[in-house]
CSV table of C-alpha atoms and ligand atoms in Angstrom, one decimal:
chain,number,residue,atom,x,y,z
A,237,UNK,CA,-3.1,-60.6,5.3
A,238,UNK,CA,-3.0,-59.8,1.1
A,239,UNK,CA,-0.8,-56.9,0.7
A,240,UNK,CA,0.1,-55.7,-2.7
A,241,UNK,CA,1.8,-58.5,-4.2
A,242,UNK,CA,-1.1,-61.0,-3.4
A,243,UNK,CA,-3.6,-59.0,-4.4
A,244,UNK,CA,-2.4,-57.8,-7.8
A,245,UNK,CA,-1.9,-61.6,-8.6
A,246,UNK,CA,-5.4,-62.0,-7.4
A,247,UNK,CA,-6.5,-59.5,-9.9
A,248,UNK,CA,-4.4,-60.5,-12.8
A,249,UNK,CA,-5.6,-64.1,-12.7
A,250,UNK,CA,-8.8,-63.4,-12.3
A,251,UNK,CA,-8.9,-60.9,-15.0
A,252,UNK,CA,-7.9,-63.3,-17.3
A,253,UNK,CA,-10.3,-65.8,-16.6
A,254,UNK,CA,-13.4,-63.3,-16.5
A,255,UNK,CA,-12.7,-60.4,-18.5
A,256,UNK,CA,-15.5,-60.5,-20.8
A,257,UNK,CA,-17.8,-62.8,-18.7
A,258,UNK,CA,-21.7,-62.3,-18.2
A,259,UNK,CA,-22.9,-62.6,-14.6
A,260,UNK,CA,-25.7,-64.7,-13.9
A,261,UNK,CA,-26.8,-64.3,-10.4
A,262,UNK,CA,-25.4,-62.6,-7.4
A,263,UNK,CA,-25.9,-63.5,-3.2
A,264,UNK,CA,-24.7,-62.2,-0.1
A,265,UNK,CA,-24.5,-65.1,2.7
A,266,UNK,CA,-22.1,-62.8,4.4
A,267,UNK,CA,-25.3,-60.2,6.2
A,268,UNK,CA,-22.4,-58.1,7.2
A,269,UNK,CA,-20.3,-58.3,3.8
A,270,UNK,CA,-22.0,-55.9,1.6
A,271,UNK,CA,-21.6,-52.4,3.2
A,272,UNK,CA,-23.9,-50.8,0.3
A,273,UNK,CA,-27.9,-51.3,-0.4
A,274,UNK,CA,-28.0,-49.0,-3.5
A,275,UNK,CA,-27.5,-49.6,-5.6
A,276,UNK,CA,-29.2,-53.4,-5.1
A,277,UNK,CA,-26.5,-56.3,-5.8
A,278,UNK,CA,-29.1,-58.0,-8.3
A,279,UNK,CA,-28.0,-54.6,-10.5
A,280,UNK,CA,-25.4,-57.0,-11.3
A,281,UNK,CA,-27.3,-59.6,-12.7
A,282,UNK,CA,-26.7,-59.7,-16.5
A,283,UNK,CA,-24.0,-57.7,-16.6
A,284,UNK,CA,-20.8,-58.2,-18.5
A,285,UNK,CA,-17.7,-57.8,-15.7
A,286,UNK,CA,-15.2,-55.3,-18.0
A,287,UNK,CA,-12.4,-56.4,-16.0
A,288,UNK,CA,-10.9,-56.8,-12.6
A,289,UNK,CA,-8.2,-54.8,-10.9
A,290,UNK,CA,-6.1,-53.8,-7.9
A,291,UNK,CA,-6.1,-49.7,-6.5
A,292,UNK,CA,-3.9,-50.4,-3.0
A,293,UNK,CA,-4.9,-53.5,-1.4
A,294,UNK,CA,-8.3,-53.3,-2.6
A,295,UNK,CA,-9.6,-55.3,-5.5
A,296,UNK,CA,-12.0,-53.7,-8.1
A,297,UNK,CA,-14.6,-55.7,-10.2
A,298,UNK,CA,-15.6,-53.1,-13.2
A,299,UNK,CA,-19.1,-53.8,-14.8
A,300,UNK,CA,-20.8,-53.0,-17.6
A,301,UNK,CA,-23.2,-50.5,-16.8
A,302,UNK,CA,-20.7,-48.0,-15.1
A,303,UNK,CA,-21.0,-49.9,-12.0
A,304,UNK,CA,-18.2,-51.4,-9.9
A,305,UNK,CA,-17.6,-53.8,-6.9
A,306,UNK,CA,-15.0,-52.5,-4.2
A,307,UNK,CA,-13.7,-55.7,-2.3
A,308,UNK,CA,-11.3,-55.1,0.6
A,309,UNK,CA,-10.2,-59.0,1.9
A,310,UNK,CA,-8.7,-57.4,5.2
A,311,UNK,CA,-6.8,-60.4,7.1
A,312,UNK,CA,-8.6,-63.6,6.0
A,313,UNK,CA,-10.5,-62.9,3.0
A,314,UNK,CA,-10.0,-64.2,-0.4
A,315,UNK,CA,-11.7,-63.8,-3.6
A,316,UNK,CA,-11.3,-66.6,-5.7
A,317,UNK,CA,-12.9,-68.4,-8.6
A,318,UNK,CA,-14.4,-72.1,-8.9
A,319,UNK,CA,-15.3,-74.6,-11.5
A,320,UNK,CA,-18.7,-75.0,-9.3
A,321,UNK,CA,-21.1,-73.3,-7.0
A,322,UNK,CA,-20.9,-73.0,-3.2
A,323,UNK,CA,-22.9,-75.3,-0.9
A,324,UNK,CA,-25.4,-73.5,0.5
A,325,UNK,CA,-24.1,-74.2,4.0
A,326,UNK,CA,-20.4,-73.3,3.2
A,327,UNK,CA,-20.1,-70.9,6.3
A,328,UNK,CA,-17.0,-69.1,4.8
A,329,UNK,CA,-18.8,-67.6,1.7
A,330,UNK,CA,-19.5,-63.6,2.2
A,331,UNK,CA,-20.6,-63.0,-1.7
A,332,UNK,CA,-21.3,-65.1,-4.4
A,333,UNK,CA,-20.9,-64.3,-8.3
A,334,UNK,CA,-22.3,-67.3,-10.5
A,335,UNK,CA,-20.6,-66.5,-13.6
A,336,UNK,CA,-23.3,-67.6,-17.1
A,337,UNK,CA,-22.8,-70.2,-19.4
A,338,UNK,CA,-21.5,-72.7,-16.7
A,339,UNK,CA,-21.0,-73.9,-13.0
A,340,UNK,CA,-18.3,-70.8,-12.6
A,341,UNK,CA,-18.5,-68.8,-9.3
A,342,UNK,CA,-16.4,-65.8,-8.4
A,343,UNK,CA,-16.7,-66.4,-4.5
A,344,UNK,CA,-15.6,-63.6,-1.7
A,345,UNK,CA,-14.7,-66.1,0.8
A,346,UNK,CA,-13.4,-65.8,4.4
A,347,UNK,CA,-11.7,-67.5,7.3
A,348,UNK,CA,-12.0,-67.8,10.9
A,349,UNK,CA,-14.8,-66.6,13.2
A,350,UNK,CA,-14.4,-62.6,12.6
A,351,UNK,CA,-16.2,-61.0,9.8
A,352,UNK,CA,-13.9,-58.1,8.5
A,353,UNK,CA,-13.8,-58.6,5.0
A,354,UNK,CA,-16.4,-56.6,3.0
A,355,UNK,CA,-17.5,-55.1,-0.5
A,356,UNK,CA,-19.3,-52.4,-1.8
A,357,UNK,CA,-21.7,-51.9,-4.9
A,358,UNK,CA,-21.0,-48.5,-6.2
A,359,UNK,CA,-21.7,-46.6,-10.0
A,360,UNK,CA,-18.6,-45.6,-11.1
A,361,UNK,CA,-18.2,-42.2,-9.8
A,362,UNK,CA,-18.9,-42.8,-6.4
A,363,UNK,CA,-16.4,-45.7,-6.7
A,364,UNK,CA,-13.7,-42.8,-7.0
A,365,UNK,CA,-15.1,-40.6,-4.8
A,366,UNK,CA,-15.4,-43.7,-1.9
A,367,UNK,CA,-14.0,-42.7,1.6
A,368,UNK,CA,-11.8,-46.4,0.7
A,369,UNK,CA,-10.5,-45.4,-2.4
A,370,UNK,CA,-9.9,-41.3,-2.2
A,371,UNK,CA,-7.9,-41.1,0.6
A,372,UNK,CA,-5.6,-43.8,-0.4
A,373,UNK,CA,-1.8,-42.2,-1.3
A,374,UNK,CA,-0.3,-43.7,-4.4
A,375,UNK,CA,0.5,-47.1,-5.0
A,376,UNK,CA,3.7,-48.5,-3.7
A,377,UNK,CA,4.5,-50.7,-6.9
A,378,UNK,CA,5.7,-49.2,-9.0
A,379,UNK,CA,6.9,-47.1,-6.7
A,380,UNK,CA,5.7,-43.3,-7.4
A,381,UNK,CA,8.9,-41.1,-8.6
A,382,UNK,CA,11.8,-40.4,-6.5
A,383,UNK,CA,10.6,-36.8,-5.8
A,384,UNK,CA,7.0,-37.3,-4.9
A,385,UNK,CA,8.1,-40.7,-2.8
A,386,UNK,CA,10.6,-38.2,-1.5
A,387,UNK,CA,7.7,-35.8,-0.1
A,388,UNK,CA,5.7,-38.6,1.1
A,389,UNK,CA,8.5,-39.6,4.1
A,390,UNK,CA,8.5,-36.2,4.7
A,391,UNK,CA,6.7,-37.2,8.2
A,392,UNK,CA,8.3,-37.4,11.4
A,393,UNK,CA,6.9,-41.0,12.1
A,394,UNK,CA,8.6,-44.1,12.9
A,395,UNK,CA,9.0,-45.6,8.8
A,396,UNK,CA,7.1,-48.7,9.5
A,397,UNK,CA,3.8,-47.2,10.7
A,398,UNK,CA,4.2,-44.5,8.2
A,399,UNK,CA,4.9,-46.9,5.0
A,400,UNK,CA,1.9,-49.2,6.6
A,401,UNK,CA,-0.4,-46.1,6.7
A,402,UNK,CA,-2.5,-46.4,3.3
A,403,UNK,CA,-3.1,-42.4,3.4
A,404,UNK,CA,1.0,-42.3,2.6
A,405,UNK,CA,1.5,-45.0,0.2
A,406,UNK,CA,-1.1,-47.6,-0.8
A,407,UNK,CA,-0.4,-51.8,-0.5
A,408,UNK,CA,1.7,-51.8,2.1
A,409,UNK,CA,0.9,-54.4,5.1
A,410,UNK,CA,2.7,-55.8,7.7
A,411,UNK,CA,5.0,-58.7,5.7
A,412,UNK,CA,6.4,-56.5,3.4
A,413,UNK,CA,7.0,-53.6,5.1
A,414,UNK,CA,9.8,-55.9,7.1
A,415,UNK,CA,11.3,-56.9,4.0
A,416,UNK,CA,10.9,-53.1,3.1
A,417,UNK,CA,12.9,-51.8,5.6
A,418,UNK,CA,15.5,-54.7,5.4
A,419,UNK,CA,16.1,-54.6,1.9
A,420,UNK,CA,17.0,-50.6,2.8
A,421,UNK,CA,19.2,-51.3,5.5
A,422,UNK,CA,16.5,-49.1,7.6
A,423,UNK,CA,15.2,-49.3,11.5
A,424,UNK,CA,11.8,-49.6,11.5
A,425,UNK,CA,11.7,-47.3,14.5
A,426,UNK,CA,13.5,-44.5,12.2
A,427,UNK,CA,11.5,-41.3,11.2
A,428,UNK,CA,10.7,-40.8,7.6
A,429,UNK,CA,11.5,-36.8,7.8
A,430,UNK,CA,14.9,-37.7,9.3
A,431,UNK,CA,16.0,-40.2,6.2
A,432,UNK,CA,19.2,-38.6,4.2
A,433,UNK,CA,19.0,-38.7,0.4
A,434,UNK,CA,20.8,-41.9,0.3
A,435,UNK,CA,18.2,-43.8,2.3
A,436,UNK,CA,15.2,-42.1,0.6
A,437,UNK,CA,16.7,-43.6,-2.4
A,438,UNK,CA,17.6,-47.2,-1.1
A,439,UNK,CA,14.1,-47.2,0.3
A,440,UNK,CA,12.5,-46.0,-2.7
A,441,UNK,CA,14.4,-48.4,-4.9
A,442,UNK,CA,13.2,-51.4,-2.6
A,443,UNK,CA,9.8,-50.9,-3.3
A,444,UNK,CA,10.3,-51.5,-6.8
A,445,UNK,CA,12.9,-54.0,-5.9
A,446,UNK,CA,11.0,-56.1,-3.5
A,447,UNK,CA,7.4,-55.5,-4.6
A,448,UNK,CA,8.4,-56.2,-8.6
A,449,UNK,CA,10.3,-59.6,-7.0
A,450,UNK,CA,7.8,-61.1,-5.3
A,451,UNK,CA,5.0,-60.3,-8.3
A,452,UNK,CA,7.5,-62.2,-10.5
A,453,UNK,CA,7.9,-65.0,-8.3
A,454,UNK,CA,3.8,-65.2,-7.8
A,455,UNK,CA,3.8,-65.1,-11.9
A,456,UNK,CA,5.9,-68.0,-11.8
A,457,UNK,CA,4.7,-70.3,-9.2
A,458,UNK,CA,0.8,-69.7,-9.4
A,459,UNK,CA,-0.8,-71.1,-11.9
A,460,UNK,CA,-4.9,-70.4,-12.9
A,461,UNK,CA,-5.8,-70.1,-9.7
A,462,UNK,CA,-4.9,-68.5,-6.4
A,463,UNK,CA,-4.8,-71.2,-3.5
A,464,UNK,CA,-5.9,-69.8,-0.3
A,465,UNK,CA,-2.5,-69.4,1.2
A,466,UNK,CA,-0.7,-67.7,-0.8
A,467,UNK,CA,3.9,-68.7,-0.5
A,468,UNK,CA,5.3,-65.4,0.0
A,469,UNK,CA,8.7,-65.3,-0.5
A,470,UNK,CA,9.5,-63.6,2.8
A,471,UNK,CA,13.1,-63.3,3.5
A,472,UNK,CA,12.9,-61.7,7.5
A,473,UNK,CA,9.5,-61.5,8.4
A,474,UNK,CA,8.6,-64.5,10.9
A,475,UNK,CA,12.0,-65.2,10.5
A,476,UNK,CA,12.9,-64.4,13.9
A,477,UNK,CA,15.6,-66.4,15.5
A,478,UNK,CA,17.2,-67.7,12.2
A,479,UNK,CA,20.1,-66.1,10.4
A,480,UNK,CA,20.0,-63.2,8.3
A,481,UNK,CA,20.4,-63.9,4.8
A,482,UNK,CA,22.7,-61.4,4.0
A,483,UNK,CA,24.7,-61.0,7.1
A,484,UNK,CA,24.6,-64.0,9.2
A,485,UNK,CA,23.4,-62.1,12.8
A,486,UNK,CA,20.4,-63.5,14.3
A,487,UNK,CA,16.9,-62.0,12.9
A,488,UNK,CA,15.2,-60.5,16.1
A,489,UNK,CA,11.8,-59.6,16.7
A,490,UNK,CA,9.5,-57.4,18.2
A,491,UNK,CA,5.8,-58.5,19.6
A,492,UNK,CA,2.8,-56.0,19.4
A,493,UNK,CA,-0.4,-57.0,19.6
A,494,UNK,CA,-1.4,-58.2,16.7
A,495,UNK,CA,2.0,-58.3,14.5
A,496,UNK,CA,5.5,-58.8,14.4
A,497,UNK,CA,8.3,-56.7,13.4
A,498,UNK,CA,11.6,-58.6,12.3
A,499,UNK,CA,14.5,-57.2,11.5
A,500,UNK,CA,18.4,-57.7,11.2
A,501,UNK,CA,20.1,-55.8,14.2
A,502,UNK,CA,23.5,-55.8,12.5
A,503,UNK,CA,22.3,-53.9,9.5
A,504,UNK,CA,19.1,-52.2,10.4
A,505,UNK,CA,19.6,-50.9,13.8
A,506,UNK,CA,23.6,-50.2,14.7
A,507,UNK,CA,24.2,-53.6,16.5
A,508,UNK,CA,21.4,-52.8,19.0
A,509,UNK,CA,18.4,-55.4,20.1
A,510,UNK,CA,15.5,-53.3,20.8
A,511,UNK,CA,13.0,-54.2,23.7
A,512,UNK,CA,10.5,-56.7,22.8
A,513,UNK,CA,7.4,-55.5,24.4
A,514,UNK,CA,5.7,-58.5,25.0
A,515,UNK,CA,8.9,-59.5,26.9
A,516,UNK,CA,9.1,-56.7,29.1
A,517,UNK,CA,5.5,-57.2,29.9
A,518,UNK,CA,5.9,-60.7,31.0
A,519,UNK,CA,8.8,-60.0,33.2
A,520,UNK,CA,6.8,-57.1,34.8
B,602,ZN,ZN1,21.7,-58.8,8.3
């Protein structure tokens, strides 16, 4: 799943390469993709894309014309661009940009059977007043200041439901919320409106921390283009079983169904293993 880090590198690299570009054509193979009929995606067709950016884990594709294209990748999307155009048959493709003045296609792409990923074609204003977009807290990176990040823990919620929950703080998924919370020296199962001033500020300065890091180490190692799987430079998350980096004890984990929660039971959580649910239910 693209969280923050991923997706800002997706919109910095492709914002250098088609800042400034004329679109040709557009298509939707994806039926289900394009959640929006008006207005019609051939409105984009010989427009000049202004740019391409990242609000949360959304990417934005500003055109010309006060027109803009929402793209949310959810688990298995990626928007990438290629030197040449998309078979026909390529089942993966959900919408197809052919860039002018080439072979150049800016394809929303995704993988496996589900279709979850999905863009929108909205004028400007109703891009900011989108249900996606407006009710999306502020970004985590950089991290908002101390006293409005502060007010946003103010919740008595378990921290890594509430720092996943876009309404709180936008960009946060499932990886990096681990890495979140262990950078902090926090249990995920702690509530944000408990938190002392001290752990407010460790966590706050981890999103900066461990956000800004893994953006730096994305500059470094990716080059034009963004390869489908992304190496994120997770240090606990699916790390279960193997030694904690900073303290030695074994990285434990925690089954739901559909994610894992890792996390260092000698720093994080007083010494104590909490249940694994999935265990418990197979010894039931
Ligand atoms: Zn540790």
């Amino acid at each position: 799943m693209p969280e923050l880090p991923e997706v800002e590198i997706t919109a910095r690299r492709l914002d250098e390469a088609l800042a400034g570009a004329e679109i040709e054509s557009t298509m939707a193979p994806g039926i289900n993709a394009l959640k929006t009929f008006a207005p019609p995606l051939h409105a984009l067709d010989g427009r000049t894309i202004e740019g391409i950016r990242r609000r949360g884990k959304h990417l934005v594709i500003d055109v010309a014309g006060e027109l803009a294209v929402l793209v949310h990748l959810m688990s298995a999307g990626r928007l990438q661009l290629y030197d040449k155009r998309a078979s026909l048959r390529d089942r993966t493709s959900r919408l197809l940009i052919r860039i002018a003045g080439g072979e150049r296609e800016l394809r929303l792409r995704e993988f496996g059977t589900q279709q979850r990923a999905w863009a929108k074609l909205l004028a400007a204003e109703a891009l900011r007043a989108d249900d996606a977009v407006a009710t999306l807290g502020p970004d985590a990176y950089p991290a908002p200041p101390m006293d409005e990040f502060s007010r946003l823990l103010d919740q008595p919620r378990h921290l890594h439901p509430l720092l996943r929950d876009q309404r709180t703080i936008a960009g946060i998924g499932r990886s990096w919320v681990d890495e979140l919370l262990w950078t902090a020296r926090l249990s995920p199962f702690q509530k944000g409106s408990e938190l002392d001033g001290d752990a407010r500020e460790r966590l706050h300065a981890a999103c900066d921390d461990v956000l800004g890091a893994a953006l730096e180490h994305y500059e470094q190692v990716i080059g034009d283009k963004v390869p489908d799987k992304l190496p994120m430079p997770l240090q606990v998350h699916r790390r279960a079983g193997e030694d904690c980096p900073r303290c030695g004890a074994t990285i434990q984990a925690i089954h739901f169904k559909d994610y894992v929660m890792c996390y260092c039971p000698e720093e994080q959580t007083g010494g104590r293993v909490l249940k694994d649910r999935r265990l418990s239910r197979l010894l039931k």
